[in-house]
Every structure is written in C-alpha cells, then in structure tokens.
GROMACS .gro file of C-alpha atoms in nm:
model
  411
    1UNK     CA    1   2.357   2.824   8.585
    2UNK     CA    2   2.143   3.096   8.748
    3UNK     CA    3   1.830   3.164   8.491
    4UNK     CA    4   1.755   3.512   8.595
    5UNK     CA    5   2.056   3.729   8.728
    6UNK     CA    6   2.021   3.973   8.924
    7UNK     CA    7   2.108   4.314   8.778
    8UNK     CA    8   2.348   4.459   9.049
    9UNK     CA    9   2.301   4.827   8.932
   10UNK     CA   10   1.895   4.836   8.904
   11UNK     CA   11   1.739   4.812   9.285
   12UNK     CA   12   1.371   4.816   9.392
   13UNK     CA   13   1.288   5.088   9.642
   14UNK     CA   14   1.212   4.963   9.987
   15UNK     CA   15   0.861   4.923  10.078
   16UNK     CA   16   0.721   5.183  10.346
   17UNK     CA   17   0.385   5.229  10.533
   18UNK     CA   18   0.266   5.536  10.364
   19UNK     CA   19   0.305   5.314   9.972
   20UNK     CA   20  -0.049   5.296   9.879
   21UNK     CA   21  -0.189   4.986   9.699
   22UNK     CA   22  -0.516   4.995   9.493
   23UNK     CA   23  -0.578   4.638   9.689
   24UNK     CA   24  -0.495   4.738  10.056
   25UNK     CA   25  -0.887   4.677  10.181
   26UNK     CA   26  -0.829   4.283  10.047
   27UNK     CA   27  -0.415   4.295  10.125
   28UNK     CA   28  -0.380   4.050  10.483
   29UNK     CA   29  -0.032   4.066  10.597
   30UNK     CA   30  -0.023   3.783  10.744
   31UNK     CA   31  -0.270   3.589  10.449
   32UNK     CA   32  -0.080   3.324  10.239
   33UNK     CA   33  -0.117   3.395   9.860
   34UNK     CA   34  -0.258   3.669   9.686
   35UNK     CA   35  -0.596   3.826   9.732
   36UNK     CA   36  -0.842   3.997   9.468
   37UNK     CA   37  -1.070   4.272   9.508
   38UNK     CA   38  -1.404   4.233   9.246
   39UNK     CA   39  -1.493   4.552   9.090
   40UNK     CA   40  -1.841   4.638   9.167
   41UNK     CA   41  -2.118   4.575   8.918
   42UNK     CA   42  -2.192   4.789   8.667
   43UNK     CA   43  -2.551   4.880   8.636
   44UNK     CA   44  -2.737   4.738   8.377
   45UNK     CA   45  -2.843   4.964   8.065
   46UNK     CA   46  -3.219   4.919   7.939
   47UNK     CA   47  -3.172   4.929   7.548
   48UNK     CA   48  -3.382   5.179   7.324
   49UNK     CA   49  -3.701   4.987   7.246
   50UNK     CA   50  -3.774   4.957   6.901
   51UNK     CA   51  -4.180   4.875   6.963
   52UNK     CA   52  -4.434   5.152   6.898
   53UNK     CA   53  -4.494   5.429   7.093
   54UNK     CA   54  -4.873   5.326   7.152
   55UNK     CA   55  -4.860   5.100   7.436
   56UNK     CA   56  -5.246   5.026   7.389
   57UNK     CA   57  -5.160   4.761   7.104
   58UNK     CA   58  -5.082   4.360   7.252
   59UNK     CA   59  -4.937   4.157   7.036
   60UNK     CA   60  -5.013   3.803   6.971
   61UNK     CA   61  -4.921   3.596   7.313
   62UNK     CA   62  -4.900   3.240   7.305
   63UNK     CA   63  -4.876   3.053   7.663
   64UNK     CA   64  -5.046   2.781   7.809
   65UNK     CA   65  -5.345   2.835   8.024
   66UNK     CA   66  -5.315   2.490   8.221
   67UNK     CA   67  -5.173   2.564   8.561
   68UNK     CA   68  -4.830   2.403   8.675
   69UNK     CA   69  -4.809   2.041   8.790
   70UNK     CA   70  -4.722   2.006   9.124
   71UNK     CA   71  -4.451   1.751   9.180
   72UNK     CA   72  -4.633   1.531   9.406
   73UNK     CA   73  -4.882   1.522   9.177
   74UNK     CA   74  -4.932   1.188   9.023
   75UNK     CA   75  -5.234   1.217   8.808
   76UNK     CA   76  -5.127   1.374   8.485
   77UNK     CA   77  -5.398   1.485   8.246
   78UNK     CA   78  -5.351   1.655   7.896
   79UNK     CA   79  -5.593   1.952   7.801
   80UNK     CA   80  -5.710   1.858   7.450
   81UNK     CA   81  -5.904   2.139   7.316
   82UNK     CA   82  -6.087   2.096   6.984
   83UNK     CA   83  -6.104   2.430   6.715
   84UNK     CA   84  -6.407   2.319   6.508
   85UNK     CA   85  -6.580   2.005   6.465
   86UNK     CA   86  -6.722   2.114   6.110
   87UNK     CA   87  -6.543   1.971   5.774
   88UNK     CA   88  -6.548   2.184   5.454
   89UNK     CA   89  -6.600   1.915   5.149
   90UNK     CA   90  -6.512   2.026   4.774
   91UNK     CA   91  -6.748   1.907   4.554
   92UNK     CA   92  -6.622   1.758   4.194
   93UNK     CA   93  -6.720   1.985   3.930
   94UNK     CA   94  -6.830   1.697   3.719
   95UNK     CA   95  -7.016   1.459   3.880
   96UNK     CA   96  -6.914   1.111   3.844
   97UNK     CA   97  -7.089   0.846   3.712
   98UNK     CA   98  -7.244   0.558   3.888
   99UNK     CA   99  -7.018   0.255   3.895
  100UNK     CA  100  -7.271  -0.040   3.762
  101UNK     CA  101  -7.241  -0.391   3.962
  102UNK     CA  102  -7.070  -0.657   3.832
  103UNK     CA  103  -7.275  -0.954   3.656
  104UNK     CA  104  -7.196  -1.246   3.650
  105UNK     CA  105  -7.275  -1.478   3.417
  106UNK     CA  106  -7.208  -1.856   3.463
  107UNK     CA  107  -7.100  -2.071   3.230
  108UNK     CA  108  -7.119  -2.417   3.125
  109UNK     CA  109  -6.801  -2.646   3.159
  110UNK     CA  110  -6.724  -2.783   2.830
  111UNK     CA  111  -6.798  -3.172   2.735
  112UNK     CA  112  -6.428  -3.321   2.763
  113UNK     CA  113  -6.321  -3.571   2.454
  114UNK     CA  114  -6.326  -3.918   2.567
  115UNK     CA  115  -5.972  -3.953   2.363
  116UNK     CA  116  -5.739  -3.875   2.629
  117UNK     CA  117  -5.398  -3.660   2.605
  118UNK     CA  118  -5.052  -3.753   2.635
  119UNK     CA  119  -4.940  -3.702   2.953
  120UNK     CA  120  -4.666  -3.434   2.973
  121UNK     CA  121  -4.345  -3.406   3.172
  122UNK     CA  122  -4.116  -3.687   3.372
  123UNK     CA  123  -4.335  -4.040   3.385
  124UNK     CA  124  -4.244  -4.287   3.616
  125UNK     CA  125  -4.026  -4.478   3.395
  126UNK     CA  126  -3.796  -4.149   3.385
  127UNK     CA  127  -3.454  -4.217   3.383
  128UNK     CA  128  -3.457  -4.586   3.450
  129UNK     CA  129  -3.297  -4.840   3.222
  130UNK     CA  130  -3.490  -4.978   2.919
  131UNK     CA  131  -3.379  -5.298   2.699
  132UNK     CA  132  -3.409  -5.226   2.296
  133UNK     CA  133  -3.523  -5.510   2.101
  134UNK     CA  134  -3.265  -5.766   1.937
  135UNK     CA  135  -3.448  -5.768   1.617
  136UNK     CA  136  -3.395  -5.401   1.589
  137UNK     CA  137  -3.062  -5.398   1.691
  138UNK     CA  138  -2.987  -5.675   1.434
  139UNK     CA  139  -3.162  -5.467   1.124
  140UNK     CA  140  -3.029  -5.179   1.179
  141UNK     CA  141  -2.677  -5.363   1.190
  142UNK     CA  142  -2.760  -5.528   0.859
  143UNK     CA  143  -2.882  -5.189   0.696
  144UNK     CA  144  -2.578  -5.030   0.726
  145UNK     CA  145  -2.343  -5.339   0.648
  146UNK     CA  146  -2.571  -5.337   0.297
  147UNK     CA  147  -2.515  -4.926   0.238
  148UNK     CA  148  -2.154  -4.988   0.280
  149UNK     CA  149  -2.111  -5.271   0.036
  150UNK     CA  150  -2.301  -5.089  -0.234
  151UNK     CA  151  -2.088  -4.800  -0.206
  152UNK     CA  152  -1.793  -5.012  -0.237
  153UNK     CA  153  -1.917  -5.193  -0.543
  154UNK     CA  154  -2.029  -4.842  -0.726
  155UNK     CA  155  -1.679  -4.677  -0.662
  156UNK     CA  156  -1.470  -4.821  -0.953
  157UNK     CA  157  -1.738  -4.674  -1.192
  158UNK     CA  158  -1.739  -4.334  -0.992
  159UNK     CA  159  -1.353  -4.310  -1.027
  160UNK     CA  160  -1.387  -4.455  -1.388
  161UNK     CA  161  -1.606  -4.117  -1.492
  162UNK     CA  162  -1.426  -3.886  -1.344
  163UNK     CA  163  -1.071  -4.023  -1.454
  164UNK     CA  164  -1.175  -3.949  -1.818
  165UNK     CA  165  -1.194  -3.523  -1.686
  166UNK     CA  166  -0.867  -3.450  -1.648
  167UNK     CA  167  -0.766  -3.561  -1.992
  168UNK     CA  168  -0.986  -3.332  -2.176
  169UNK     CA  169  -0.904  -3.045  -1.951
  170UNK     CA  170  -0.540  -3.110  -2.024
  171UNK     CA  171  -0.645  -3.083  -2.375
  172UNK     CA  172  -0.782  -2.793  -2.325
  173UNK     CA  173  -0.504  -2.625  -2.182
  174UNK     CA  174  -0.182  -2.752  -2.393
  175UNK     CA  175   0.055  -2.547  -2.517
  176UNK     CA  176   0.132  -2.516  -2.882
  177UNK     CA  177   0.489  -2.587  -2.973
  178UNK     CA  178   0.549  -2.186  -3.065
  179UNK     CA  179   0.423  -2.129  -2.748
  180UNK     CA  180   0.668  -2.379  -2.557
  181UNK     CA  181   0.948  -2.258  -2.750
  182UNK     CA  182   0.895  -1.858  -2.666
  183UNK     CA  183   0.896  -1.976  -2.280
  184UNK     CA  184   1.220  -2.174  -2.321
  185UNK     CA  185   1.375  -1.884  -2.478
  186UNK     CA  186   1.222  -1.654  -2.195
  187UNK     CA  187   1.384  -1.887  -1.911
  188UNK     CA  188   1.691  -1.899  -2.111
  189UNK     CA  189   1.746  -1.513  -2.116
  190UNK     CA  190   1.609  -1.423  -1.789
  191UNK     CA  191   1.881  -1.600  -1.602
  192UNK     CA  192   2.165  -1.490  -1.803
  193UNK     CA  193   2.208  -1.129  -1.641
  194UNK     CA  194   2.560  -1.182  -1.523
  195UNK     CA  195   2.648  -1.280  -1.901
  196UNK     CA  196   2.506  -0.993  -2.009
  197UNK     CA  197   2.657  -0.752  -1.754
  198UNK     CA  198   3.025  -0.924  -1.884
  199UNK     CA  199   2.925  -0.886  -2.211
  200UNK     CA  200   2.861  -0.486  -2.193
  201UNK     CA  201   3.198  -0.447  -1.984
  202UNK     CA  202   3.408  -0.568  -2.252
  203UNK     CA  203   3.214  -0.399  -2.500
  204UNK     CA  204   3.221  -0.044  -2.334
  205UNK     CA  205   3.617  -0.054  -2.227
  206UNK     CA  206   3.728  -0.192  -2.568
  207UNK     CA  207   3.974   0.041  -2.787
  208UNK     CA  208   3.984  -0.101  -3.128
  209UNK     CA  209   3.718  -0.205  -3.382
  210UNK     CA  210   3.813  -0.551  -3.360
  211UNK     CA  211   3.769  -0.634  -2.989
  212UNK     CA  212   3.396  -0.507  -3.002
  213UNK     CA  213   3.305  -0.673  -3.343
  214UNK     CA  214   3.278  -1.043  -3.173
  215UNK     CA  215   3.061  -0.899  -2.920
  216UNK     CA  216   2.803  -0.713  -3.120
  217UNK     CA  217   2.479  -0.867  -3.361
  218UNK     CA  218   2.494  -0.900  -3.715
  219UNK     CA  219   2.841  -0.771  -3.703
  220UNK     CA  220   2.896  -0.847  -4.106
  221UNK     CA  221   2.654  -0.559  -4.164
  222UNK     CA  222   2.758  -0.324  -3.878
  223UNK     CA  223   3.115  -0.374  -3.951
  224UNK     CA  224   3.139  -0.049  -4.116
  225UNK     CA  225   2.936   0.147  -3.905
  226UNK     CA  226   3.113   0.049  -3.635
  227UNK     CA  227   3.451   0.183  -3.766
  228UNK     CA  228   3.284   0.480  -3.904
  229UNK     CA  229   3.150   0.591  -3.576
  230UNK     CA  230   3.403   0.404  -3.371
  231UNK     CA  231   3.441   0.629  -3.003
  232UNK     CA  232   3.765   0.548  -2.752
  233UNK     CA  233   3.649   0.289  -2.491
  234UNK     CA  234   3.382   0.452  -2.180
  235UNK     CA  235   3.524   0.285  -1.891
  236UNK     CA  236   3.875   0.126  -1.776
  237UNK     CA  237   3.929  -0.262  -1.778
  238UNK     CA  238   3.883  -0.259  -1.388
  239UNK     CA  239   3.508  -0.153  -1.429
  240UNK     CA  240   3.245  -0.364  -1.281
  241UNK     CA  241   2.887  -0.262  -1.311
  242UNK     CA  242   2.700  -0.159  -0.980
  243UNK     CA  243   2.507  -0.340  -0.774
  244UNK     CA  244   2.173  -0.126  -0.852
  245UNK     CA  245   2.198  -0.224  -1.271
  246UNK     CA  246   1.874  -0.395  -1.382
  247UNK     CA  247   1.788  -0.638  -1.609
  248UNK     CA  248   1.459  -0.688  -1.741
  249UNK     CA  249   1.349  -0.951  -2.054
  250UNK     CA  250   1.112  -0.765  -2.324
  251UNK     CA  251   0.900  -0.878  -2.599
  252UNK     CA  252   0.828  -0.664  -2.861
  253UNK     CA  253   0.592  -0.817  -3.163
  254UNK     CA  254   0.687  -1.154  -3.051
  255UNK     CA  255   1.074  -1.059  -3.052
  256UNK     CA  256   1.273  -1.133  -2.727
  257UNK     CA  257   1.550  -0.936  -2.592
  258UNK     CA  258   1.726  -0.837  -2.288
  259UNK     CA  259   1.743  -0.502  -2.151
  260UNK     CA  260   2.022  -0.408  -1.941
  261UNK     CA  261   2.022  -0.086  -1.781
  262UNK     CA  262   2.334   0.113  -1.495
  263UNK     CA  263   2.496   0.375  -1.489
  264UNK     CA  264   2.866   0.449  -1.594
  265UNK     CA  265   3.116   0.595  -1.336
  266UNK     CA  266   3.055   0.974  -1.458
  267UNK     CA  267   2.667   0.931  -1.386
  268UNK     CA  268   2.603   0.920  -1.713
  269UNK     CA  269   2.313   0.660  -1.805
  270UNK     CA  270   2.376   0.348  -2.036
  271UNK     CA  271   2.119   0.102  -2.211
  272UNK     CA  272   2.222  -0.227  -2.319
  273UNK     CA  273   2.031  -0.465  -2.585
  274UNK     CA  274   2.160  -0.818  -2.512
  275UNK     CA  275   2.002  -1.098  -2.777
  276UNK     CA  276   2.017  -1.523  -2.776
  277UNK     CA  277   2.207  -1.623  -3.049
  278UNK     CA  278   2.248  -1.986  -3.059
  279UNK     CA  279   2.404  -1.984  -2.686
  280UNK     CA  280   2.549  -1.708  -2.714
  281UNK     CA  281   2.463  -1.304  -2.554
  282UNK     CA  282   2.496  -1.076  -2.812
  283UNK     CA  283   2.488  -0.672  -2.847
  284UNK     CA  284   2.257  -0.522  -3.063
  285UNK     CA  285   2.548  -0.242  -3.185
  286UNK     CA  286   2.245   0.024  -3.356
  287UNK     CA  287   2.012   0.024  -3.047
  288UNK     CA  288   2.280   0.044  -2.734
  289UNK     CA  289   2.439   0.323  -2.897
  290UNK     CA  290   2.125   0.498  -3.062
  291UNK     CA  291   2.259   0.521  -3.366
  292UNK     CA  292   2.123   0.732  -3.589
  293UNK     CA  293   2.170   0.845  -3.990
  294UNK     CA  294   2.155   1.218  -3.864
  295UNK     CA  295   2.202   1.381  -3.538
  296UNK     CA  296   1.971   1.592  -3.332
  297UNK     CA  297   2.217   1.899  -3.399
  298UNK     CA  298   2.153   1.857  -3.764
  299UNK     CA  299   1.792   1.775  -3.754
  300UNK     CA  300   1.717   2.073  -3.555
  301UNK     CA  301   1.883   2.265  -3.847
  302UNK     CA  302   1.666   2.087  -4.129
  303UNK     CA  303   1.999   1.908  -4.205
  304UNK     CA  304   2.146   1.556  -4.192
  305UNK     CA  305   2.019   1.228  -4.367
  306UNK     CA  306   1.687   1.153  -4.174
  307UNK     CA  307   1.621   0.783  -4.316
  308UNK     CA  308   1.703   0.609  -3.967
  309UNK     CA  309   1.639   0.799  -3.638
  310UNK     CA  310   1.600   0.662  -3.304
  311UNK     CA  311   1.442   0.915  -3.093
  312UNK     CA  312   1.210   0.940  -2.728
  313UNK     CA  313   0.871   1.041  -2.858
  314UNK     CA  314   0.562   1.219  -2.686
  315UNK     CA  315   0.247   1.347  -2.816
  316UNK     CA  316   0.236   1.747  -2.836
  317UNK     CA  317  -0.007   2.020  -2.946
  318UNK     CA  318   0.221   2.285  -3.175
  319UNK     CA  319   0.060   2.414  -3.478
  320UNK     CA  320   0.072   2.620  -3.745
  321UNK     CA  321  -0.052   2.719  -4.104
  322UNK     CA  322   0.173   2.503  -4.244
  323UNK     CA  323   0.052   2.164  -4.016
  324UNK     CA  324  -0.243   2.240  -3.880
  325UNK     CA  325  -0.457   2.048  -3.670
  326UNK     CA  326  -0.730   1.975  -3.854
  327UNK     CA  327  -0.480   1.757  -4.081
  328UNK     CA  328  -0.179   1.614  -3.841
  329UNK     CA  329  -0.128   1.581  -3.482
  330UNK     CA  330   0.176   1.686  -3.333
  331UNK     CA  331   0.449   1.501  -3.146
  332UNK     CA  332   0.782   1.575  -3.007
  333UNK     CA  333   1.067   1.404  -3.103
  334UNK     CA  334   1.347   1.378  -2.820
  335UNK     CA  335   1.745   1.275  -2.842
  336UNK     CA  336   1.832   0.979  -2.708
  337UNK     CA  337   2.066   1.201  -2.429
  338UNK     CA  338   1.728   1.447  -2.361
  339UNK     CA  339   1.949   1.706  -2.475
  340UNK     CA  340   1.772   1.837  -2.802
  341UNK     CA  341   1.412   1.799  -2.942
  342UNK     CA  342   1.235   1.876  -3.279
  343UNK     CA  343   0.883   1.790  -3.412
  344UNK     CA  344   0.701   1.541  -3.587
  345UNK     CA  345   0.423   1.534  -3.764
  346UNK     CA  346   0.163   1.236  -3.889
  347UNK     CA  347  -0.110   1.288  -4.149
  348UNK     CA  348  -0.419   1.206  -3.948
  349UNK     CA  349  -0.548   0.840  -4.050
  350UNK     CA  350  -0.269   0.737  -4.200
  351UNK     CA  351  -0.029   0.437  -4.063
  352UNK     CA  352   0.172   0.618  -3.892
  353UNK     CA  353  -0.016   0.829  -3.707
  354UNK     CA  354  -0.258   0.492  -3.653
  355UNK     CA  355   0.064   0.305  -3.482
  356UNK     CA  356   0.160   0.643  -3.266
  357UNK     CA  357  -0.171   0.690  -3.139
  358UNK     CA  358  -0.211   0.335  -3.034
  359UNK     CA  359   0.142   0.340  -2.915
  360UNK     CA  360   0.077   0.701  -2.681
  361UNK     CA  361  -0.289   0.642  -2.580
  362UNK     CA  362  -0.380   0.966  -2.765
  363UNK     CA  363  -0.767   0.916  -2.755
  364UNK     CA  364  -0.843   1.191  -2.552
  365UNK     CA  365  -0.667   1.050  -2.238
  366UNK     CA  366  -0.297   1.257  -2.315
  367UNK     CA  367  -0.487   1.600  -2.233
  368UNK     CA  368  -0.537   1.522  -1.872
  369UNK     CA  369  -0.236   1.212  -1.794
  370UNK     CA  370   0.035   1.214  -2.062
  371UNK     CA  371   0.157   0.910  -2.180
  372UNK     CA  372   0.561   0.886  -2.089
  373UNK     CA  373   0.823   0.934  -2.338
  374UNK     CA  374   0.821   0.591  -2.577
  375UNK     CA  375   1.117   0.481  -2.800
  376UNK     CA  376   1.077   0.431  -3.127
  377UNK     CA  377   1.261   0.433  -3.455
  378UNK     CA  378   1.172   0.647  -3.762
  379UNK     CA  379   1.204   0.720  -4.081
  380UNK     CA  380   1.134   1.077  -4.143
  381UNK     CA  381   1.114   1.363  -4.421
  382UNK     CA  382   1.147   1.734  -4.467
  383UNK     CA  383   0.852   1.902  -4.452
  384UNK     CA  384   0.613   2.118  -4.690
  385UNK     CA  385   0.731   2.453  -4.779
  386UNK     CA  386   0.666   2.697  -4.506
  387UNK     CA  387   0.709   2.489  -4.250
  388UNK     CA  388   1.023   2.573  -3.968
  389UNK     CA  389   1.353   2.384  -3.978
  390UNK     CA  390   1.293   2.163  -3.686
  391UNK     CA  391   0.919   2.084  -3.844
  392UNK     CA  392   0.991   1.723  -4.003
  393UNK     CA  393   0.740   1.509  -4.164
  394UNK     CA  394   0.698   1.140  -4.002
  395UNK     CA  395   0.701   0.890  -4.283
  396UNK     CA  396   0.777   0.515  -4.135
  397UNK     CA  397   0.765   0.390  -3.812
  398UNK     CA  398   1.031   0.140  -3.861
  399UNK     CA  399   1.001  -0.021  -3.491
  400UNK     CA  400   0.869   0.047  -3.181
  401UNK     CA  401   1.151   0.043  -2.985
  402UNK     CA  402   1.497   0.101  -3.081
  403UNK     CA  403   1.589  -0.270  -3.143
  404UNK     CA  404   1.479  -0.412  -3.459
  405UNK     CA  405   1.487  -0.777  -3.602
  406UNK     CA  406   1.755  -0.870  -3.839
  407UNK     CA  407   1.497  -0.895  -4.112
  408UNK     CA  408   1.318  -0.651  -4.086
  409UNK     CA  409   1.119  -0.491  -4.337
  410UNK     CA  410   0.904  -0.218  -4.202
  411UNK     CA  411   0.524  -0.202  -4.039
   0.00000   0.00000   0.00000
C-alpha cells in the first residue's frame, strides 16, 4: 500500500529560469545534496557599562608579576615573597606565676619482716593429684556412723513427746453433744429440698381441710384456723415447682427450719416454712400463709384484733405530738403482700424497742444505709388518744421471724 498518494487534482507549478531562490549563490545544479548559505555575522553590541564615569580610579588588580615559562624551559623556580617578618605578641593581662621545680625527696626502703608471706596464686602443685590420709578418712567415717546412731536411739522419745499433742488439742476442740446434735439436724434438713418442694405442692393444690391437715405443724391447734380461713387450692395437681425455687436452712435463737422460696404460675411469690419432725417435713400452717389476727385493711382503719400480726418491718422517722421523738422511734409496719403499711411505735428503752434496734441496726447507721425490710411477729395495741388510725402502739415482739416454736412464750 502506497503511504503517501498522490493528490491527482493539486499540481506543483513547473520550475522556470526566472523562479528566484533566496539560496541561488550556494544552489550547484549539478551538486549532489543540498547546500546552505550562513547568514553573515551580526556585529557585536558593547553593553552599557555600569563603572563610574571617572576613568582616573583603578581598581584593585591582582596578576602575577613572574613572566611566562617557556616550554623548553626546564628549571622551574617559585617566587616566594615574604609580607613582614615582624610578629605581634599579646601579652596576658595577669602575669603568670613562676612554675617552682620539682624536689625530690628520697626515701628510705622500709626494713622487710623476716616472717615471710603466703605465696599467692597457682603453686606448682596446682591441679595435680594429692592422697588424703587414711586416718582421716577413717574418723570422719566413724563420726558420722556415731551421729546417725544417736539420732536413731533419741527418736522413740522424740515421737513419744509429741504423740501426747494431738490428744490435748483434740480436747480442745470437741464438740459438746448439743453441738453435735444441731449439725445432725442441719445435714438432715439441708438435703431434704425435694421433700420439701413435694410437701408444698400437695399443700398448695389441696381443696379440702382434711388433705392439708396431715401436712401442716401442730395441726391439733391449727385445726380450726385452718377451716376458718380455709382458701380453694393455688395451683392444679399437675404443678411442679420451677427450676429457679430456693431452699435455704435458717436458725433463728437456736431453732432450725427450712425456707423454701418460688414462685406460683401467676407470678405471684410464695414462702414455705418446712420443719423436722421425727422424719418427717412438716408445714408451719401460721408462717407460710402469714396469718394474722387482723388484716392490714383493718389495721389501717384502727380496726381488727391486733394480738398476732406478722408484718415486714423498717425503721422510719414520722412524728407527731402525739409520739414524738424524744419518747419513741418510729417504724413502718408492711403487709406480708407489700400492698398496705401502717406505723409502729416503741417507747424508747424499753424491750421492744431494745430487740428492734438490735434487729434494724438503728444506731445511727439507718440515716445513711437502711437496714432491709425484716420479718417479725407482733403483738400490738391502739394507741394514745390523739394519735391517727394507722398510729399503733408496739407491745411484744413475739418472734423475729414469722415462724415461732411450738412453745413459745414470748421474749
């Protein structure tokens, strides 16, 4: 394929004799290759000297005055030309002093003791093998043959002393027969929570009287109570306590009891008090249901007979003219569901207000940390005239907690 076609409509003119070229002096005919004319050279400029118009004043001209070597000259000599042979010396401003000669004084060589030293370092017998003496070896054999046998002979006695120890420390540290007997009891009840779980079921989906009557404590005396305040059963047969229910083993005052605690399938909360009798888990009827001689309702109405109460209790700062605080000290009295609350009030320094404050903590501590709620169970009374409907008077502290022994007769 042809690179550069030729344009058939655009032709070059033909080239005459009377064309004239810029190059025709330098333009041969008959030369080979193309020839170039040089344009001539321009004339050089002088510049505008910036020097002074006075051309009296030389500058400073530095140049060597030693004419040219010749270059057949062999003997090269250098022009040394010396400025000034003199030497300005600074003087110190403060003279120094004379530097004194050293004297030397000779000394005596010390008189050397006739007792000569040990020689220090390796000796000749370095490292080279030395025989010990028999009789040494032998004694020393002997000695410890004689050490070993003595402490052989001495050991009965040393084991004879110290056998006699443990026997008085075991003395020291046997239990009493009260004490032995509260442990058993303690391992007894501690492993018997899925007794006591079995126990509450049948007790909180029985209908009638009579199914819950071989379950419960002291039945003989709660017989009545039981069918006066008889409810219709809490849960189904199918019921099985959950998984998260705990059981915990209290003492209270050297009484033992189990303490079962779930909830019911409405949410509601539920608080068992299992006892050992014999062999046997019982229910302690009066503290799993609360039970109370009055309700909260009628308490709160100055109402209701207020001999047994089982309540939450916390210490509390309301006053008035009729209890004030320079006589009792105030607590609050809470149902057992945390529905309703009234107050209480103890005569400072006496019994009951000694128990409560021991009980609560009240020593100046309640201000800043509270003590929680605490269960108790009370015997109260109406209060002075003046005082408001839900003011009651706190008599008896009956127990500290809601269970009570079977013959009990009051702090």
């Amino acid at each position: 394929m042809d690179p550069s076609p030729i344009d058939p409509h655009n032709h070059a003119p033909a080239v005459t004799a009377d064309d004239v070229w810029g190059d025709a002096a330098g333009w041969s005919p008959t030369g080979r290759g193309s020839a170039t004319v040089l344009p001539r050279k321009k004339a050089q400029v002088e510049a505008p000297s910036s020097a002074p118009a006075d051309r009296n004043l030389k500058g400073l001209r530095i140049e060597s005055k030693t004419p040219p070597r010749r270059p057949d000259d062999s003997n090269y000599q250098m022009e040394v030309q010396e400025i000034d042979g003199n030497v300005v010396r600074l003087d110190p401003a403060v003279p120094t002093a004379p530097r004194m000669p050293r004297q030397v004084t000779p000394q005596e060589r010390p008189v050397e003791n006739d007792v000569r030293r040990a020689p220090r370092g390796e000796s000749k017998e370095w490292g080279l093998p030395q025989q010990q003496s028999i009789r040494w070896i032998l004694g020393a054999g002997l000695g410890i043959a004689a050490v070993v046998i003595v402490a052989l002979m001495l050991l009965p006695l040393i084991n004879e002393s110290n056998a006699a120890r443990p026997h008085q420390e075991q003395a020291a540290y046997m239990l009493d027969e009260e004490d032995m007997a509260g442990l058993e009891s303690w391992n007894a009840l501690v492993i018997r929570q899925q007794e006591a779980e079995q126990v509450y079921r049948a007790f909180a989906s029985a209908v009638v009287v009579e199914d819950i009557l071989p379950l419960v404590r002291d039945s003989g005396n709660v017989a009545s109570l039981i069918r006066a305040n008889h409810r219709p059963a809490l849960v189904s047969k199918s019921w099985v306590p959950p998984g998260n229910t705990l059981w915990n083993v209290l003492e209270s005052d050297g009484f033992l009891f189990g303490f079962l605690e779930g909830y019911l399938p409405d949410y509601s909360r539920f608080d068992a008090y299992v006892m050992m009798s014999g062999k046997q888990l019982l229910l302690d009827w009066k503290a799993t249901t609360a039970y109370g001689t009055a309700t909260f309702d009628e308490l709160a109405i100055k109402q209701g007979n207020p001999a047994e109460i089982r309540a939450r209790i916390i210490a509390s700062d309301f006053f008035t003219s009729t209890f004030p605080e320079a006589e009792y000290q105030c607590y609050q009295l809470l149902s057992p569901d945390n529905r309703t609350a009234i107050w209480g009030y103890a005569r400072r320094g006496e019994v009951a207000d000694t128990v409560l404050s021991k009980l609560l903590q009240t020593d100046g501590i309640l201000e800043n940390t509270p003590a929680p709620p605490h269960k108790v169970t009370l015997r109260l009374d109406r209060g002075p005239a003046g005082a408001l409907p839900n003011q009651w008077m706190i008599q008896t502290i009956l127990h500290k907690d809601w269970i009570t022994p079977s013959t009990h007769t009051g702090l």
